[in-house]
Short mmCIF file of C-alpha atoms in Angstrom, two decimals:
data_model
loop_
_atom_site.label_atom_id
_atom_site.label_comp_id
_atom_site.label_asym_id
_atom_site.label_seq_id
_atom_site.Cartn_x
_atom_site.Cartn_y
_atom_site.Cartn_z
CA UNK G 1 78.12 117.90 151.15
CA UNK G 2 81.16 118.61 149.51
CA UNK G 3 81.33 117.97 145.39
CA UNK G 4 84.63 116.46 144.47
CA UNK G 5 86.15 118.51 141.49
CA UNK G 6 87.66 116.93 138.26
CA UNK G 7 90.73 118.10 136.08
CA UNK G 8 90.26 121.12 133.94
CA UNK G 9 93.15 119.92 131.69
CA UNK G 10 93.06 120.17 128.32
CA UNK G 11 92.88 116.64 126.95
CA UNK G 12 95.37 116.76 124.71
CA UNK G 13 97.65 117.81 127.16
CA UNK G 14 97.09 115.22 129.52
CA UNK G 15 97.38 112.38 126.73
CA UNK G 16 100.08 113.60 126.05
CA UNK G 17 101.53 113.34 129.14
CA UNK G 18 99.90 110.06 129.18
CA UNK G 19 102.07 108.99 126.36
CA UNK G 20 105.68 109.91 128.65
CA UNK G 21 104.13 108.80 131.90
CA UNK G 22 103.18 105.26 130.47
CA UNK G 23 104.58 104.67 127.00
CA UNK G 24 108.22 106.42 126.52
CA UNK G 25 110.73 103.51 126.59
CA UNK G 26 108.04 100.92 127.24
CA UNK G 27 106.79 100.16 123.98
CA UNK G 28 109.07 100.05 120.68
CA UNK G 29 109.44 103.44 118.27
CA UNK G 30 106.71 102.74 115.72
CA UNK G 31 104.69 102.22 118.51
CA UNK G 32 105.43 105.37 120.50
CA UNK G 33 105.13 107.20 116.80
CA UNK G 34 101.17 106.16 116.46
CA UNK G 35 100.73 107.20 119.96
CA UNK G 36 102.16 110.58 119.11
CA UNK G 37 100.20 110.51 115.96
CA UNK G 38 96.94 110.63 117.64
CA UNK G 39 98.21 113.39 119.91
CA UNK G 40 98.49 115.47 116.72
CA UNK G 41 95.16 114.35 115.32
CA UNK G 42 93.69 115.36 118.41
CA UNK G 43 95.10 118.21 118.66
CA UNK G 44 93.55 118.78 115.64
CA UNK G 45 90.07 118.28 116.12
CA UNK G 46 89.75 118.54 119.93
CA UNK G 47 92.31 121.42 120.72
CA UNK G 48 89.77 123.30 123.31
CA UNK G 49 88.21 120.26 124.85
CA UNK G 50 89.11 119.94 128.83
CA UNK G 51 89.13 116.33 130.19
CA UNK G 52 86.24 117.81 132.91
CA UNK G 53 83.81 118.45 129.54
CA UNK G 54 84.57 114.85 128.57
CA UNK G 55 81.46 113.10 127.93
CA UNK G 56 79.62 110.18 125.89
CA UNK G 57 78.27 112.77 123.88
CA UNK G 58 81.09 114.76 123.09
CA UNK G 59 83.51 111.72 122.43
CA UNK G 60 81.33 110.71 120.10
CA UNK G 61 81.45 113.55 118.20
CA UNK G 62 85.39 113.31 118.34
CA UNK G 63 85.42 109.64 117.25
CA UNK G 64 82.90 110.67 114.24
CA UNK G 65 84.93 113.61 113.07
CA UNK G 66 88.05 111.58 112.69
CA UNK G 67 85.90 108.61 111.48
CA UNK G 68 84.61 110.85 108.06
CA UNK G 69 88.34 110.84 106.79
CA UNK G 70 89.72 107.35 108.04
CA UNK G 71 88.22 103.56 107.63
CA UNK G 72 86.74 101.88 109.93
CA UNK G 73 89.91 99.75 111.57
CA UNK G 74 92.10 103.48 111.83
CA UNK G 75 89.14 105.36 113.62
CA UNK G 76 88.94 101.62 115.44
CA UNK G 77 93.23 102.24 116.33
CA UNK G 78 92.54 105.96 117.23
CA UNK G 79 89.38 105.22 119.44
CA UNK G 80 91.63 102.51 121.61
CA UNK G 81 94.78 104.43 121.84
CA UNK G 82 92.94 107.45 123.64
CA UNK G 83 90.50 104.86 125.28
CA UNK G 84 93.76 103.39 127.18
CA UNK G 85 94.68 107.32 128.37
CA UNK G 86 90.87 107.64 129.23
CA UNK G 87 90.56 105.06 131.81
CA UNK G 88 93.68 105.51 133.73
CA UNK G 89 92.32 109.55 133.72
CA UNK G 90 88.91 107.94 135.70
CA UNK G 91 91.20 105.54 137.54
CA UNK G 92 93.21 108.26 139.27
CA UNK G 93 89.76 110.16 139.59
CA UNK G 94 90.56 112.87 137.01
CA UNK G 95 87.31 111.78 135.12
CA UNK G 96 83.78 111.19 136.53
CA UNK G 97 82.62 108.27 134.33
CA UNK G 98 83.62 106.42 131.39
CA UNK G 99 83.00 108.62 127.72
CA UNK G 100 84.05 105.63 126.25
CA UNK G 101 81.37 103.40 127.12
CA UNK G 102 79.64 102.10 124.24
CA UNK G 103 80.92 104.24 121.85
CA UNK G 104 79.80 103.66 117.90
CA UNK G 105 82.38 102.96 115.57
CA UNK G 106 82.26 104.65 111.86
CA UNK G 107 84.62 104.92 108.96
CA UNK G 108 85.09 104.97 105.54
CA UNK G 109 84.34 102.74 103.04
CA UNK G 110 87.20 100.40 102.88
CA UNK G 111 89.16 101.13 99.27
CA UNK G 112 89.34 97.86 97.26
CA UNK G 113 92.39 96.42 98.21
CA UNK G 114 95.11 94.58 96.44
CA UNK G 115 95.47 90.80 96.71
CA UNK G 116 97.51 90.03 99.89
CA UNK G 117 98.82 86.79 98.98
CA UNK G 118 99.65 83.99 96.27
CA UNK G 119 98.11 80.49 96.16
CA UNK G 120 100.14 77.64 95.65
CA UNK G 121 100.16 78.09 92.26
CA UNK G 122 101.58 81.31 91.56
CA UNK G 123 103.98 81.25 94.53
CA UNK G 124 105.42 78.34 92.53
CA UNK G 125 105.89 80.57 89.71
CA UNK G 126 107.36 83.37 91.68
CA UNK G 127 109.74 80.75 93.27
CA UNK G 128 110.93 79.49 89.77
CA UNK G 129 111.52 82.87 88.54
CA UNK G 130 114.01 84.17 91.31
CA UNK G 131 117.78 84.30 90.39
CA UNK G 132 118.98 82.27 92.28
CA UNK G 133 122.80 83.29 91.87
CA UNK G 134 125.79 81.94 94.35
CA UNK G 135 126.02 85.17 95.65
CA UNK G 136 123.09 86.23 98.34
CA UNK G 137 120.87 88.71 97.08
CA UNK G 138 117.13 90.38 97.34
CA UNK G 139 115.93 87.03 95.35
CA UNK G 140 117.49 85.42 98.21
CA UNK G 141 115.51 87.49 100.71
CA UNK G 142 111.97 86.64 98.69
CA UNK G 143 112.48 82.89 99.07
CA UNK G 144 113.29 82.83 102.59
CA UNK G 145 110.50 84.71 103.63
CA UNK G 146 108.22 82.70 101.46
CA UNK G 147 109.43 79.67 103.33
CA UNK G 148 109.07 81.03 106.81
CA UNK G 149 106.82 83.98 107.31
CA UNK G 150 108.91 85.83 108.84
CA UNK G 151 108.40 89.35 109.13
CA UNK G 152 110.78 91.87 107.04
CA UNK G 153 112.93 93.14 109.60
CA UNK G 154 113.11 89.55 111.48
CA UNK G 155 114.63 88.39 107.53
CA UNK G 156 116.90 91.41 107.44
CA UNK G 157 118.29 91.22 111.32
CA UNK G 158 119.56 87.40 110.29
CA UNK G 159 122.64 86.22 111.09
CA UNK G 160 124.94 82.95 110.05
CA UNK G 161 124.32 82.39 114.28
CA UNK G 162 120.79 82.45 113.53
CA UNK G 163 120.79 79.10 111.26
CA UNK G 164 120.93 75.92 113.29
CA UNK G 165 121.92 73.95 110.65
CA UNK G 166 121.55 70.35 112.78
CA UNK G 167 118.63 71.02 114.31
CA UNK G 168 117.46 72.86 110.85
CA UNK G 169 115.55 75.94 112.78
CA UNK G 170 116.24 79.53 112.17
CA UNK G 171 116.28 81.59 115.63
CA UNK G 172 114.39 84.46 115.76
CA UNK G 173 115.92 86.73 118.85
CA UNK G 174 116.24 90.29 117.52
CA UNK G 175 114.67 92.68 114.31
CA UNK G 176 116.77 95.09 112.43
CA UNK G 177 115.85 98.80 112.45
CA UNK G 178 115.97 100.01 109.03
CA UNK G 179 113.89 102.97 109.08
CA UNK G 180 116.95 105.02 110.52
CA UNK G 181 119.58 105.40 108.37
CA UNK G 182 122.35 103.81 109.53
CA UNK G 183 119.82 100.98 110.63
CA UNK G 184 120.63 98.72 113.50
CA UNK G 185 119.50 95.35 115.76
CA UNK G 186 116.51 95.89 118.09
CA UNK G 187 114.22 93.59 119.99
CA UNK G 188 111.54 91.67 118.10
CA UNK G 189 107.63 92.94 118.16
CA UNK G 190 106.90 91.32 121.27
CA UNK G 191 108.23 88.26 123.26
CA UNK G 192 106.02 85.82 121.26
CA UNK G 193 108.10 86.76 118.38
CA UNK G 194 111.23 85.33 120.03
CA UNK G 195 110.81 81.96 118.22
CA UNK G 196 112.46 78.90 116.60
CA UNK G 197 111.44 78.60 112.80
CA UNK G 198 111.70 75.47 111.38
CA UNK G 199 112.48 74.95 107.52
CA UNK G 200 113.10 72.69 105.16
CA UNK G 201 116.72 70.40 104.10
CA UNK G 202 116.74 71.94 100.94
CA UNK G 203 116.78 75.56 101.61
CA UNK G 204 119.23 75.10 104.89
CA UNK G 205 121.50 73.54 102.26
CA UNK G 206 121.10 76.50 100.77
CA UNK G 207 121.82 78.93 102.71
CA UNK G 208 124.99 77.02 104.15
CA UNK G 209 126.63 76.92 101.13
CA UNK G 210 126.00 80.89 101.06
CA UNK G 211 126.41 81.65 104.18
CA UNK G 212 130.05 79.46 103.81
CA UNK G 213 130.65 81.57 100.59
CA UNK G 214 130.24 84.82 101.62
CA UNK G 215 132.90 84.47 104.57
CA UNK G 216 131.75 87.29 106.54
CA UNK G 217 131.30 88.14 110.62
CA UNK G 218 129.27 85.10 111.93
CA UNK G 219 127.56 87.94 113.93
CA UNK G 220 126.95 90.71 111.03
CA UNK G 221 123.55 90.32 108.99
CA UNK G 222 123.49 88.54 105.96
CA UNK G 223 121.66 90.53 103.83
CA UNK G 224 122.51 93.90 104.96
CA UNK G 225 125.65 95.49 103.22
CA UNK G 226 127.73 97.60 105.78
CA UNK G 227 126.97 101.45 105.36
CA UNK G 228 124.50 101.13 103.20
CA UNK G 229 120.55 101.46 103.75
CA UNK G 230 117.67 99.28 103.39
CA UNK G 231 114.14 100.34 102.34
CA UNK G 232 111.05 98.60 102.21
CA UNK G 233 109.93 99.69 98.44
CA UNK G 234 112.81 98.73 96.82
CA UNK G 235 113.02 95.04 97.75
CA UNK G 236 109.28 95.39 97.08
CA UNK G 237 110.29 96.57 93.74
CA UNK G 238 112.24 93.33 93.09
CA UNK G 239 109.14 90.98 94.47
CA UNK G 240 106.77 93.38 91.94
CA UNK G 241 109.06 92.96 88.96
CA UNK G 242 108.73 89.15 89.13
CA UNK G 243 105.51 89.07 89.77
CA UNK G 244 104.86 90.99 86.28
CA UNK G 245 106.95 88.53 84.73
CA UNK G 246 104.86 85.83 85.92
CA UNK G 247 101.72 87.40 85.20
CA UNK G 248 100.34 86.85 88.84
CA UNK G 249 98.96 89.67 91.48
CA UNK G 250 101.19 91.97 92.70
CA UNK G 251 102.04 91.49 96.33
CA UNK G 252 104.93 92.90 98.88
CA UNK G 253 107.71 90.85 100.87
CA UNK G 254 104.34 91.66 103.95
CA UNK G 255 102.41 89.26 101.27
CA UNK G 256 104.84 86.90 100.97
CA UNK G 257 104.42 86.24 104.74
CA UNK G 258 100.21 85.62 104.67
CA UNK G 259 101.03 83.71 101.65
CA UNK G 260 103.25 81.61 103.69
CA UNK G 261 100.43 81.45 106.52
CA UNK G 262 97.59 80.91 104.48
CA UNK G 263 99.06 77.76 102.21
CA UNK G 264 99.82 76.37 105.61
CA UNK G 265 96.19 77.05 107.13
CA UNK G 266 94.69 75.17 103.67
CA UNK G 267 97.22 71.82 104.48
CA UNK G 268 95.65 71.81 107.49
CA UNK G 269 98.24 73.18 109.64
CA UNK G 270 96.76 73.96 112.96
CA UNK G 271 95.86 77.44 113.73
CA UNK G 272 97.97 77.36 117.40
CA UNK G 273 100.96 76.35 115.22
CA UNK G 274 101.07 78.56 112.69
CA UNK G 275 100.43 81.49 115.02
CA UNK G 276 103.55 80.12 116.97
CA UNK G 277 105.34 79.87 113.71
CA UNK G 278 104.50 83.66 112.90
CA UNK G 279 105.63 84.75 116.24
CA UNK G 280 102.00 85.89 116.78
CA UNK G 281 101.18 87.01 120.74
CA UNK G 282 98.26 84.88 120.81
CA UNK G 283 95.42 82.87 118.06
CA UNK G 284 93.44 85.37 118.39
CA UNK G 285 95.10 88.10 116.29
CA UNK G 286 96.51 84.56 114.04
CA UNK G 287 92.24 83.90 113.67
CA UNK G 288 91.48 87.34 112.94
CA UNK G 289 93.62 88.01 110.02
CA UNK G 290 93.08 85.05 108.08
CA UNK G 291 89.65 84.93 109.08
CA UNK G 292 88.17 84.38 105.40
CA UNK G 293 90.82 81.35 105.32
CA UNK G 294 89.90 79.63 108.50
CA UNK G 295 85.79 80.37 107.53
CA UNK G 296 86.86 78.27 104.00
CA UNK G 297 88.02 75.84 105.48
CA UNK G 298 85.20 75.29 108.35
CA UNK G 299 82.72 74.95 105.40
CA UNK G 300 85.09 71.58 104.31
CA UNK G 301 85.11 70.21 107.51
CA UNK G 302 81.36 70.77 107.89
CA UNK G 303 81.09 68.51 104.47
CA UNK G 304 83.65 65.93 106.30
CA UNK G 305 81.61 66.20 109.61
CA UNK G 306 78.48 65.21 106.98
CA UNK G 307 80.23 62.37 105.19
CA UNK G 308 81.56 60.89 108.20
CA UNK G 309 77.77 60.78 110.08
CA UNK G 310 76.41 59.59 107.05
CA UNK G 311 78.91 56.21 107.45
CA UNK G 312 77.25 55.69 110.70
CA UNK G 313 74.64 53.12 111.01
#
């Protein structure tokens, strides 16, 4: 009887050629750069392991070792992204079995984090304190995404072609790449993301009147100044400065978005709508991130449930 024999490659070599078989130009940059970032980690604390010596026991001890440095959800990010590699490897019979299989997930205790988002309140506050000029500007920026959750590069990547002024919907159809320097359009975060916002008549008056005013390419970005580079922390600067002023938490143009979410989850707005109005891929990511919202607001409709029974007779 013949024993069949299973790769002696290393098993950082063969995720990472994993990664170019399966995952160069099929997934977007950032995405391709956390694959490549486990390949380093692993590298790191696996760099004699063979995929043949690949068992429960030993991936175990891999998940644990990067577990003592990261929180729970990162060891949870590292454990799937080589989980994905690890079952094609015992697909295409490189691998015996399954290490994988009912692995134990440990991290880090989870550093107190900052509020994520306003409640009606102090977005109010925020909104009253922007400078709201007749030229467009990173006030501007704050407001929009406050009124339509949409993620930072969907705001930046926007258009006058993007605002349907009749119809009053913003089309969401492309991001803008402003990690590189000269930054550029790319495709959204996934095909769900390929949406039709709608907002409200006041701020499409708005914007129309700016949009009219500025005179520029009806196919150039709005907020994005020609030659000249966007980053992150320094529109997050802007949002933090008025959020001192008002004396309310701190939170980034990121928080701006659950704020939007979450004030629309308390009015009752449905979860399947305002995971289509996030561009979200599905409810279940939508559920899971405003899971302390949607647990709220069970508790008040187990009090109408109550109230209601109690009519009956």
């Amino acid at each position: 009887m013949s024993h069949k024999r299973y790769s002696t490659k290393l098993f950082h070599k063969y995720y990472k050629e994993w990664i170019t078989l399966y995952k160069e130009n099929a997934v977007r940059k950032v995405t391709l750069d956390k694959y490549y970032l486990t390949h380093k980690k692993l590298i790191e604390l696996a760099p004699n392991l063979h995929l043949n010596e690949l068992n429960r026991r030993n991936y175990q001890k891999l998940i644990n070792e990067y577990a003592a440095k990261h929180e729970k959800q990162t060891t949870m990010d590292f454990h799937h992204h080589l989980k994905a590699a690890i079952l094609d490897a015992v697909d295409d019979g490189l691998l015996e079995n399954d290490p994988t299989r009912r692995i134990i997930i440990k991290g880090r205790t989870p550093k107190v984090k900052k509020k994520k988002f306003l409640n009606m309140y102090e977005l109010q506050c925020l909104l009253r304190n922007l400078d709201l000029g007749s030229e467009i500007n990173w006030d501007w920026f704050i407001l929009l995404v406050a009124k339509t959750g949409l993620r930072f590069a969907e705001a930046l990547a926007l258009t006058p072609n993007d605002f349907d002024f009749e119809k009053q919907v913003i089309v969401i159809n492309k991001s803008w790449d402003y990690k590189t320097p000269h930054g550029s359009f790319q495709k959204t975060k996934n095909l769900s993301s390929n949406r039709k916002v709608m907002v409200d008549w006041k701020l499409m008056d708005q914007f129309r009147v700016l949009i009219n005013k500025e005179k520029q390419n009806s196919q150039a970005p709005i907020f994005i100044i020609e030659g000249k580079r966007v980053f992150n922390s320094s529109i997050n600067k802007v949002l933090e400065k008025h959020c001192i002023d008002c004396n309310i938490p701190i939170i980034s143009i990121h928080g701006l978005r659950h704020t939007h979410a979450s004030l629309l989850l308390y009015e009752g707005v449905s979860i399947a709508s305002v995971a289509k109005r996030l561009g979200h891929a599905n409810t279940t990511t939508t559920q899971e991130t405003y899971l302390h919202i949607i647990k709220e607001l069970e508790n008040k409709d187990n009090d109408k449930v109550l109230h209601t029974l109690s009519q009956l007779s």
